[in-house]
Amino acid sequence: MNWSLMMLMTLSTALTLVLITGFGLTLGALQIVNMRKVNRLNQALTEVSTRQEALLRANGGAVIKLGQSMHSLEQRVTLTARRQQELENKDAGSLTYDQASKLIQMGAAPEDLVKTCGLSQAEAKLVSLMAARGVGKPA
């Protein structure tokens, strides 16, 4: 083999090794850069995940408090409706007896009270007796 051919092969081999080494170093550097990016992204993801979990816990607590408040309000509404119904029933009953008393004062018979005011026969007789004795006169 000729000396210049050998030299050319040696230079070619050396150049190839330099290029391969440079390429390998470049790939290694890119790998390090990419690993750092991945680590930063993982850290950011962990932070976001932690914040989301905290928000979910806070929202869960708020939902529970809201449910308790709604339950309390429902109980209050039910109690208020019951009281209102009791008052309406009480007023309706006193109005009926007031009407019956006025009718007795105008001379109505107990049978008229049963038909007009919806009282039972016993209630009509009681209102009639009370009016005859002057008890419970309308104001």
PDB file of C-alpha atoms in Angstrom:
ATOM      1  CA  MET A   1       0.000   0.000   0.000  1.00  0.00           C
ATOM      2  CA  ASN A   2       1.033   3.377  -0.765  1.00  0.00           C
ATOM      3  CA  TRP A   3       1.908   5.828   1.970  1.00  0.00           C
ATOM      4  CA  SER A   4      -0.505   8.523   0.832  1.00  0.00           C
ATOM      5  CA  LEU A   5      -3.323   6.007   0.584  1.00  0.00           C
ATOM      6  CA  MET A   6      -2.616   4.875   4.112  1.00  0.00           C
ATOM      7  CA  MET A   7      -2.503   8.423   5.301  1.00  0.00           C
ATOM      8  CA  LEU A   8      -5.798   9.130   3.599  1.00  0.00           C
ATOM      9  CA  MET A   9      -7.415   6.103   5.245  1.00  0.00           C
ATOM     10  CA  THR A  10      -6.055   7.141   8.620  1.00  0.00           C
ATOM     11  CA  LEU A  11      -7.346  10.664   8.203  1.00  0.00           C
ATOM     12  CA  SER A  12     -10.673   9.325   7.001  1.00  0.00           C
ATOM     13  CA  THR A  13     -10.904   7.008   9.994  1.00  0.00           C
ATOM     14  CA  ALA A  14      -9.858   9.785  12.368  1.00  0.00           C
ATOM     15  CA  LEU A  15     -12.374  12.156  10.845  1.00  0.00           C
ATOM     16  CA  THR A  16     -15.073   9.511  11.110  1.00  0.00           C
ATOM     17  CA  LEU A  17     -14.187   8.940  14.767  1.00  0.00           C
ATOM     18  CA  VAL A  18     -14.250  12.689  15.446  1.00  0.00           C
ATOM     19  CA  LEU A  19     -17.639  12.996  13.737  1.00  0.00           C
ATOM     20  CA  ILE A  20     -19.050  10.005  15.601  1.00  0.00           C
ATOM     21  CA  THR A  21     -17.648  11.318  18.890  1.00  0.00           C
ATOM     22  CA  GLY A  22     -19.052  14.796  18.181  1.00  0.00           C
ATOM     23  CA  PHE A  23     -22.396  13.336  17.259  1.00  0.00           C
ATOM     24  CA  GLY A  24     -22.380  11.214  20.415  1.00  0.00           C
ATOM     25  CA  LEU A  25     -21.466  14.232  22.563  1.00  0.00           C
ATOM     26  CA  THR A  26     -24.201  16.289  20.900  1.00  0.00           C
ATOM     27  CA  LEU A  27     -26.751  13.540  21.546  1.00  0.00           C
ATOM     28  CA  GLY A  28     -25.544  13.252  25.146  1.00  0.00           C
ATOM     29  CA  ALA A  29     -25.884  17.021  25.642  1.00  0.00           C
ATOM     30  CA  LEU A  30     -29.380  16.988  24.118  1.00  0.00           C
ATOM     31  CA  GLN A  31     -30.286  14.070  26.366  1.00  0.00           C
ATOM     32  CA  ILE A  32     -29.153  16.037  29.445  1.00  0.00           C
ATOM     33  CA  VAL A  33     -31.115  19.119  28.329  1.00  0.00           C
ATOM     34  CA  ASN A  34     -34.218  17.007  27.683  1.00  0.00           C
ATOM     35  CA  MET A  35     -33.897  15.227  31.051  1.00  0.00           C
ATOM     36  CA  ARG A  36     -33.727  18.607  32.812  1.00  0.00           C
ATOM     37  CA  LYS A  37     -36.867  19.742  30.939  1.00  0.00           C
ATOM     38  CA  VAL A  38     -38.647  16.522  31.883  1.00  0.00           C
ATOM     39  CA  ASN A  39     -37.650  16.983  35.530  1.00  0.00           C
ATOM     40  CA  ARG A  40     -38.934  20.593  35.535  1.00  0.00           C
ATOM     41  CA  LEU A  41     -42.197  19.471  33.907  1.00  0.00           C
ATOM     42  CA  ASN A  42     -42.593  16.681  36.475  1.00  0.00           C
ATOM     43  CA  GLN A  43     -42.024  19.165  39.284  1.00  0.00           C
ATOM     44  CA  ALA A  44     -44.563  21.598  37.799  1.00  0.00           C
ATOM     45  CA  LEU A  45     -47.053  18.764  37.357  1.00  0.00           C
ATOM     46  CA  THR A  46     -46.589  17.725  40.983  1.00  0.00           C
ATOM     47  CA  GLU A  47     -47.180  21.313  42.156  1.00  0.00           C
ATOM     48  CA  VAL A  48     -50.317  21.678  40.032  1.00  0.00           C
ATOM     49  CA  SER A  49     -51.591  18.319  41.241  1.00  0.00           C
ATOM     50  CA  THR A  50     -51.028  19.341  44.859  1.00  0.00           C
ATOM     51  CA  ARG A  51     -52.910  22.618  44.324  1.00  0.00           C
ATOM     52  CA  GLN A  52     -55.781  20.793  42.638  1.00  0.00           C
ATOM     53  CA  GLU A  53     -56.057  18.337  45.517  1.00  0.00           C
ATOM     54  CA  ALA A  54     -56.152  21.233  47.992  1.00  0.00           C
ATOM     55  CA  LEU A  55     -58.877  22.935  45.938  1.00  0.00           C
ATOM     56  CA  LEU A  56     -60.887  19.719  45.756  1.00  0.00           C
ATOM     57  CA  ARG A  57     -60.670  19.308  49.539  1.00  0.00           C
ATOM     58  CA  ALA A  58     -61.765  22.922  50.027  1.00  0.00           C
ATOM     59  CA  ASN A  59     -64.645  22.497  47.565  1.00  0.00           C
ATOM     60  CA  GLY A  60     -65.682  19.264  49.236  1.00  0.00           C
ATOM     61  CA  GLY A  61     -65.843  21.040  52.585  1.00  0.00           C
ATOM     62  CA  ALA A  62     -67.868  23.865  51.069  1.00  0.00           C
ATOM     63  CA  VAL A  63     -70.307  21.417  49.476  1.00  0.00           C
ATOM     64  CA  ILE A  64     -70.781  19.636  52.800  1.00  0.00           C
ATOM     65  CA  LYS A  65     -71.450  22.956  54.581  1.00  0.00           C
ATOM     66  CA  LEU A  66     -73.868  23.969  51.837  1.00  0.00           C
ATOM     67  CA  GLY A  67     -75.709  20.660  52.175  1.00  0.00           C
ATOM     68  CA  GLN A  68     -75.965  21.115  55.938  1.00  0.00           C
ATOM     69  CA  SER A  69     -77.275  24.660  55.473  1.00  0.00           C
ATOM     70  CA  MET A  70     -79.847  23.469  52.956  1.00  0.00           C
ATOM     71  CA  HIS A  71     -80.974  20.704  55.297  1.00  0.00           C
ATOM     72  CA  SER A  72     -81.345  23.221  58.118  1.00  0.00           C
ATOM     73  CA  LEU A  73     -83.326  25.571  55.864  1.00  0.00           C
ATOM     74  CA  GLU A  74     -85.575  22.723  54.718  1.00  0.00           C
ATOM     75  CA  GLN A  75     -86.319  21.887  58.337  1.00  0.00           C
ATOM     76  CA  ARG A  76     -87.123  25.534  59.071  1.00  0.00           C
ATOM     77  CA  VAL A  77     -89.390  25.793  56.022  1.00  0.00           C
ATOM     78  CA  THR A  78     -91.198  22.603  57.033  1.00  0.00           C
ATOM     79  CA  LEU A  79     -91.665  23.888  60.589  1.00  0.00           C
ATOM     80  CA  THR A  80     -92.845  27.281  59.326  1.00  0.00           C
ATOM     81  CA  ALA A  81     -95.335  25.664  56.937  1.00  0.00           C
ATOM     82  CA  ARG A  82     -96.642  23.467  59.748  1.00  0.00           C
ATOM     83  CA  ARG A  83     -97.046  26.476  62.063  1.00  0.00           C
ATOM     84  CA  GLN A  84     -98.752  28.459  59.323  1.00  0.00           C
ATOM     85  CA  GLN A  85    -101.186  25.612  58.712  1.00  0.00           C
ATOM     86  CA  GLU A  86    -101.901  25.373  62.444  1.00  0.00           C
ATOM     87  CA  LEU A  87    -102.581  29.119  62.580  1.00  0.00           C
ATOM     88  CA  GLU A  88    -104.844  28.945  59.532  1.00  0.00           C
ATOM     89  CA  ASN A  89    -106.750  26.032  61.065  1.00  0.00           C
ATOM     90  CA  LYS A  90    -107.035  27.854  64.374  1.00  0.00           C
ATOM     91  CA  ASP A  91    -108.271  31.040  62.719  1.00  0.00           C
ATOM     92  CA  ALA A  92    -110.767  29.148  60.575  1.00  0.00           C
ATOM     93  CA  GLY A  93    -112.189  27.436  63.665  1.00  0.00           C
ATOM     94  CA  SER A  94    -112.532  30.652  65.655  1.00  0.00           C
ATOM     95  CA  LEU A  95    -114.108  32.377  62.674  1.00  0.00           C
ATOM     96  CA  THR A  96    -116.690  29.579  62.443  1.00  0.00           C
ATOM     97  CA  TYR A  97    -117.530  29.894  66.134  1.00  0.00           C
ATOM     98  CA  ASP A  98    -117.677  33.688  65.862  1.00  0.00           C
ATOM     99  CA  GLN A  99    -120.091  33.376  62.945  1.00  0.00           C
ATOM    100  CA  ALA A 100    -122.183  30.834  64.830  1.00  0.00           C
ATOM    101  CA  SER A 101    -122.333  33.083  67.893  1.00  0.00           C
ATOM    102  CA  LYS A 102    -123.475  36.043  65.780  1.00  0.00           C
ATOM    103  CA  LEU A 103    -126.108  33.909  64.067  1.00  0.00           C
ATOM    104  CA  ILE A 104    -127.432  32.744  67.468  1.00  0.00           C
ATOM    105  CA  GLN A 105    -127.619  36.405  68.599  1.00  0.00           C
ATOM    106  CA  MET A 106    -129.714  37.073  65.479  1.00  0.00           C
ATOM    107  CA  GLY A 107    -132.054  34.241  66.442  1.00  0.00           C
ATOM    108  CA  ALA A 108    -130.767  31.263  64.427  1.00  0.00           C
ATOM    109  CA  ALA A 109    -131.527  27.732  65.646  1.00  0.00           C
ATOM    110  CA  PRO A 110    -128.767  25.111  66.292  1.00  0.00           C
ATOM    111  CA  GLU A 111    -129.852  23.267  63.114  1.00  0.00           C
ATOM    112  CA  ASP A 112    -129.141  26.444  61.121  1.00  0.00           C
ATOM    113  CA  LEU A 113    -125.606  26.494  62.552  1.00  0.00           C
ATOM    114  CA  VAL A 114    -125.003  22.921  61.388  1.00  0.00           C
ATOM    115  CA  LYS A 115    -126.016  23.857  57.831  1.00  0.00           C
ATOM    116  CA  THR A 116    -124.424  27.320  57.666  1.00  0.00           C
ATOM    117  CA  CYS A 117    -121.201  26.997  59.667  1.00  0.00           C
ATOM    118  CA  GLY A 118    -120.414  23.319  59.213  1.00  0.00           C
ATOM    119  CA  LEU A 119    -120.560  22.611  62.944  1.00  0.00           C
ATOM    120  CA  SER A 120    -121.572  19.261  64.342  1.00  0.00           C
ATOM    121  CA  GLN A 121    -124.944  18.989  66.092  1.00  0.00           C
ATOM    122  CA  ALA A 122    -123.198  18.922  69.506  1.00  0.00           C
ATOM    123  CA  GLU A 123    -121.100  21.995  68.680  1.00  0.00           C
ATOM    124  CA  ALA A 124    -124.164  23.901  67.493  1.00  0.00           C
ATOM    125  CA  LYS A 125    -126.049  23.079  70.742  1.00  0.00           C
ATOM    126  CA  LEU A 126    -123.014  24.131  72.809  1.00  0.00           C
ATOM    127  CA  VAL A 127    -122.737  27.484  71.013  1.00  0.00           C
ATOM    128  CA  SER A 128    -126.475  27.983  71.448  1.00  0.00           C
ATOM    129  CA  LEU A 129    -126.305  27.239  75.207  1.00  0.00           C
ATOM    130  CA  MET A 130    -123.269  29.505  75.644  1.00  0.00           C
ATOM    131  CA  ALA A 131    -125.037  32.340  73.849  1.00  0.00           C
ATOM    132  CA  ALA A 132    -128.163  31.828  75.977  1.00  0.00           C
ATOM    133  CA  ARG A 133    -126.048  32.198  79.152  1.00  0.00           C
ATOM    134  CA  GLY A 134    -124.131  35.164  77.770  1.00  0.00           C
ATOM    135  CA  VAL A 135    -120.784  33.346  77.536  1.00  0.00           C
ATOM    136  CA  GLY A 136    -118.509  34.149  74.544  1.00  0.00           C
ATOM    137  CA  LYS A 137    -120.548  37.049  73.159  1.00  0.00           C
ATOM    138  CA  PRO A 138    -118.959  38.614  70.092  1.00  0.00           C
ATOM    139  CA  ALA A 139    -117.265  41.947  70.697  1.00  0.00           C
TER     140      ALA A 139
END
